[in-house]
PDB file of C-alpha atoms in Angstrom:
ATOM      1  CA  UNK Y  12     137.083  72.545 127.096  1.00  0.00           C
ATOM      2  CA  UNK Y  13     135.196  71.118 130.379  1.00  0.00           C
ATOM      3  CA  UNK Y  14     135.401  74.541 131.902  1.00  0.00           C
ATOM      4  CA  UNK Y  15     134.080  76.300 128.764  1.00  0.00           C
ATOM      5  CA  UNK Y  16     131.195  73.620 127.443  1.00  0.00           C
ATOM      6  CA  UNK Y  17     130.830  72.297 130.930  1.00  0.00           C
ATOM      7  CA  UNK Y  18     126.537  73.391 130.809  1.00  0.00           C
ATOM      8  CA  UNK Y  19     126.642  73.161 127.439  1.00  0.00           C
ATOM      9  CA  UNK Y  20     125.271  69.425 127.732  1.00  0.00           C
ATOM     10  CA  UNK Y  21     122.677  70.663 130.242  1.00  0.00           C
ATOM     11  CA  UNK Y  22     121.569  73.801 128.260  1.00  0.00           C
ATOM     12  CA  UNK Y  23     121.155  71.116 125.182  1.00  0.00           C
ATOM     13  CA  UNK Y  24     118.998  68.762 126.875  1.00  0.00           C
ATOM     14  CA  UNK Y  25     116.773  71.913 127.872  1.00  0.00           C
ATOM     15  CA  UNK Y  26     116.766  73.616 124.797  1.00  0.00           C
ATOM     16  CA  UNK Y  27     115.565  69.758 123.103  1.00  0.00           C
ATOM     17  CA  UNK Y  28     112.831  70.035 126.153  1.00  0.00           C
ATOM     18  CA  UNK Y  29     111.385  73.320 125.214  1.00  0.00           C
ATOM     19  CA  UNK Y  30     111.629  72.954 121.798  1.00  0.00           C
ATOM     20  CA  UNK Y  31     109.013  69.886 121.960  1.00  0.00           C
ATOM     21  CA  UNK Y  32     106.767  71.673 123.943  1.00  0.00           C
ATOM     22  CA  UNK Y  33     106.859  74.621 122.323  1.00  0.00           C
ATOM     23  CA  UNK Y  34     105.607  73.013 119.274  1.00  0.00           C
ATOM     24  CA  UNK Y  35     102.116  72.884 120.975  1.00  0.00           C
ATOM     25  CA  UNK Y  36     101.846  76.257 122.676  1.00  0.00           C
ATOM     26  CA  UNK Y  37     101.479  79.821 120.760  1.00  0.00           C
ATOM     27  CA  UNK Y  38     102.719  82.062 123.491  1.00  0.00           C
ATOM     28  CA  UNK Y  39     106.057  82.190 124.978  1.00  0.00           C
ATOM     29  CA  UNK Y  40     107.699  84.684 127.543  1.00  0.00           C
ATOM     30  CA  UNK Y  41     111.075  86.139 126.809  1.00  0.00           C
ATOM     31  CA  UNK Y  42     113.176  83.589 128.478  1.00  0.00           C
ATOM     32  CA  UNK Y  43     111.654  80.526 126.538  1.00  0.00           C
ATOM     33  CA  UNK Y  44     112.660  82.154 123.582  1.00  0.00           C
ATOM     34  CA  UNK Y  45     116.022  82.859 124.279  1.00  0.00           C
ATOM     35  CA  UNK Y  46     116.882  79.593 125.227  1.00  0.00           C
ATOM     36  CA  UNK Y  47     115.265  78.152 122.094  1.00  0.00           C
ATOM     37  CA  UNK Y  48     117.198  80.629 120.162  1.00  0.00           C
ATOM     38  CA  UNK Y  49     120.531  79.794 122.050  1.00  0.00           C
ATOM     39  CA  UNK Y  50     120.070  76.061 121.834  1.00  0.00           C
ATOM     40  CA  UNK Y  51     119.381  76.792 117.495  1.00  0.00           C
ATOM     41  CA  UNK Y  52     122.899  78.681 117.500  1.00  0.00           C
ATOM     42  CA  UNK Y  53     124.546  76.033 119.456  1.00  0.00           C
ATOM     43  CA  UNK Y  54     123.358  73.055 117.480  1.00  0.00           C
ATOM     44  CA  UNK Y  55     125.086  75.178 114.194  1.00  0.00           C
ATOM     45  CA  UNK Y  56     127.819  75.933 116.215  1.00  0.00           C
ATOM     46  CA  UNK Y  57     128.520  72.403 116.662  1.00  0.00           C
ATOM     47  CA  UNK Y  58     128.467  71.657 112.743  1.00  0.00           C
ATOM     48  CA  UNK Y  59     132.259  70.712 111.286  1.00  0.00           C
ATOM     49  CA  UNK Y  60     132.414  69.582 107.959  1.00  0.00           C
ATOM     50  CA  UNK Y  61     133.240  65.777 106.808  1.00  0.00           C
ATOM     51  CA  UNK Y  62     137.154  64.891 107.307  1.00  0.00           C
ATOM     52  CA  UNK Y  63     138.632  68.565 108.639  1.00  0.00           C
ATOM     53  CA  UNK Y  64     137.919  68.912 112.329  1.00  0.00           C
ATOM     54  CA  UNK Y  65     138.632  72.174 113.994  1.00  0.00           C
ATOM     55  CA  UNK Y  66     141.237  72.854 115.853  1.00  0.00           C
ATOM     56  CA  UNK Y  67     140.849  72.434 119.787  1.00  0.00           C
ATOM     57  CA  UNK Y  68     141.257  76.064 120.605  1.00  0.00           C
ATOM     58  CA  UNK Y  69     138.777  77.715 117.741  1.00  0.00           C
ATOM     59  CA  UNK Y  70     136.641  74.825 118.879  1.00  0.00           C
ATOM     60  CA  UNK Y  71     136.604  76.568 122.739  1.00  0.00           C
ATOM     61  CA  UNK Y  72     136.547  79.527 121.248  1.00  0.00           C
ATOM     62  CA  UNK Y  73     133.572  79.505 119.216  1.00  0.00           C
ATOM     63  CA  UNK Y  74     131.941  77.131 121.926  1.00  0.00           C
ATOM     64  CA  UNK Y  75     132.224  80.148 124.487  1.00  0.00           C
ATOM     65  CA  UNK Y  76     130.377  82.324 121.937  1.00  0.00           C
ATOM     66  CA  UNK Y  77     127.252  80.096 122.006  1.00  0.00           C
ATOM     67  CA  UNK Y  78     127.542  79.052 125.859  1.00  0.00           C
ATOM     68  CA  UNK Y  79     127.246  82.912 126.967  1.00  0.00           C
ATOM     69  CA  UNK Y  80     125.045  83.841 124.706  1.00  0.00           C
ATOM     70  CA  UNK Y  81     127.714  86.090 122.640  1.00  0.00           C
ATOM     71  CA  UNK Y  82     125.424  85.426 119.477  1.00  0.00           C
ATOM     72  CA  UNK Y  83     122.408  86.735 120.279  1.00  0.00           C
ATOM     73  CA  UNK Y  84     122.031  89.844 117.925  1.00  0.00           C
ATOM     74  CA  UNK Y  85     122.983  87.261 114.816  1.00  0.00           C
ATOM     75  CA  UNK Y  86     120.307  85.396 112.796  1.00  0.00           C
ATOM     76  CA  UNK Y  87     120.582  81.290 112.963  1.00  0.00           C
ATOM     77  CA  UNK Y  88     120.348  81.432 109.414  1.00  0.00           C
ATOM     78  CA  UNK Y  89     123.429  82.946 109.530  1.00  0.00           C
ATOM     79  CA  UNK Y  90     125.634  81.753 112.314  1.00  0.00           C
ATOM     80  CA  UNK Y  91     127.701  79.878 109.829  1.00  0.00           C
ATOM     81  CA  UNK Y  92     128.868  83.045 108.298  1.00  0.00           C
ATOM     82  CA  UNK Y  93     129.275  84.909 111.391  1.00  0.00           C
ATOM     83  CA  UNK Y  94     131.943  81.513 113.130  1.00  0.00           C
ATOM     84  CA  UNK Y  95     133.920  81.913 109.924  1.00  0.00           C
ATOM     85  CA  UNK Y  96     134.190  85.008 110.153  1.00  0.00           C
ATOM     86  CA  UNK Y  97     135.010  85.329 113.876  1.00  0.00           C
ATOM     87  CA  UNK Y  98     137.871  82.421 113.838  1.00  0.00           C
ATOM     88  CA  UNK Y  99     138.899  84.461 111.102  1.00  0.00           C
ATOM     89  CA  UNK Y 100     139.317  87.425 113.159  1.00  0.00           C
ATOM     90  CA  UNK Y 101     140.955  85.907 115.793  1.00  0.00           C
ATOM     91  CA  UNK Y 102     143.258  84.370 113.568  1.00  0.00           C
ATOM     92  CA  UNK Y 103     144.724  87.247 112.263  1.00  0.00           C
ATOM     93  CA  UNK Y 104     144.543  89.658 115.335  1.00  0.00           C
ATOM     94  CA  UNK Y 105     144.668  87.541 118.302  1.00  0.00           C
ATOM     95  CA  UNK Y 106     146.286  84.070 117.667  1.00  0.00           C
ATOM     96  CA  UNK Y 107     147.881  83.949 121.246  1.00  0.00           C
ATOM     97  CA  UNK Y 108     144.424  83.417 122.248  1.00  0.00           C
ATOM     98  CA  UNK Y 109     143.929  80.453 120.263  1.00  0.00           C
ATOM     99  CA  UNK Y 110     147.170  78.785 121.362  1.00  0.00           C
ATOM    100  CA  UNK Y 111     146.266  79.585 125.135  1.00  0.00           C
ATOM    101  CA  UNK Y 112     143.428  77.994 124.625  1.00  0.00           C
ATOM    102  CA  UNK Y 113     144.202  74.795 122.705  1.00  0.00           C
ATOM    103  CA  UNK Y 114     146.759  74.823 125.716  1.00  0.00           C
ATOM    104  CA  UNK Y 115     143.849  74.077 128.106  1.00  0.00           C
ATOM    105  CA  UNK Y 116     144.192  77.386 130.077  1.00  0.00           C
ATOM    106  CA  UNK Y 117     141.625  80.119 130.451  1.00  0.00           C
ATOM    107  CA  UNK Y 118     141.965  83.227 131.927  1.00  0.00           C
ATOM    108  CA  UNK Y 119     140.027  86.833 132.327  1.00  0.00           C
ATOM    109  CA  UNK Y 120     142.731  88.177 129.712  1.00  0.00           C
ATOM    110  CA  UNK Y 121     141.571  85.582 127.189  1.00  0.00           C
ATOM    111  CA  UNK Y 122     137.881  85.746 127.735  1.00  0.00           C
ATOM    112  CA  UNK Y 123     137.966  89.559 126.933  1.00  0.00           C
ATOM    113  CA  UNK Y 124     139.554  89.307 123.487  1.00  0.00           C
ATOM    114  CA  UNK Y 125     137.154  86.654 122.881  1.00  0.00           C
ATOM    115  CA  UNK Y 126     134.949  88.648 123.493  1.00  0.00           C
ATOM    116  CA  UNK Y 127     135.627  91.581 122.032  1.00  0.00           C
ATOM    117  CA  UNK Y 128     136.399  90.128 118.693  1.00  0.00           C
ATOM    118  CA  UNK Y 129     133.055  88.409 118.293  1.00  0.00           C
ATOM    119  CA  UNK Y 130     130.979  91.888 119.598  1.00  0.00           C
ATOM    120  CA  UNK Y 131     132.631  93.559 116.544  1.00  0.00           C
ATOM    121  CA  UNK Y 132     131.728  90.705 114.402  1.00  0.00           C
ATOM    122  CA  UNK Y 133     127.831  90.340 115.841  1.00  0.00           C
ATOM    123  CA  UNK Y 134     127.623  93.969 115.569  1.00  0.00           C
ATOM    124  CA  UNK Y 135     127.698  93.203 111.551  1.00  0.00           C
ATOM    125  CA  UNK Y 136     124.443  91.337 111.613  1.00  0.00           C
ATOM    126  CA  UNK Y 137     122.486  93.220 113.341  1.00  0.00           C
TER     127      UNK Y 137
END
């Protein structure tokens, strides 16, 4: 988890940075704008419902999506819809992946079929 969210702390604390300045300027370069829209996924990325938390490895998972910017083609209105249906995916086709990572180990291997599985799913809401 560490290795995987380890800036994700750091990216947060920018993203709540430029978000309040944004608010009074009209104009913002490209990179601005990705990290706003980065730090928006992330926040909904780090939504669980009440009483059913998610198990360690999805929650790497999913976190690794947001921290490399795996999400970028998918509206934040629907980022919900596009985790679900990612853990979903990985579920069924690649559940080694989700037991090596709930096992605390990440390797090159594992970071591929991530992501893989989530540029089929982002390629669905584009």
């Amino acid at each position: 988890m560490k290795k995987v969210a380890g800036t994700l702390k750091i990216d947060q604390a920018q993203y709540r940075e430029l978000e309040a300045f944004s608010k009074f300027s009209s104009d913002m370069d490209a990179v601005t704008a990705m990290t706003l829209d980065r730090g928006r996924k992330n926040n909904q990325l780090l939504i669980q419902p009440q009483y059913s938390p998610m198990p360690v490895g999805e929650q790497v998972a999913i976190l690794y999506c947001g921290v490399h910017g795996l999400m970028r083609e998918v509206p934040i209105d629907r980022v919900r819809q596009c985790q679900e249906q990612f853990l979903d995916k990985l579920r069924t086709t690649a559940p080694e992946v989700i037991e090596t990572l709930g096992s605390g180990k990440i390797d090159d291997e594992t970071t591929g079929k991530i992501e893989a599985v989530m540029a089929d799913i982002a390629a669905t809401f584009k």
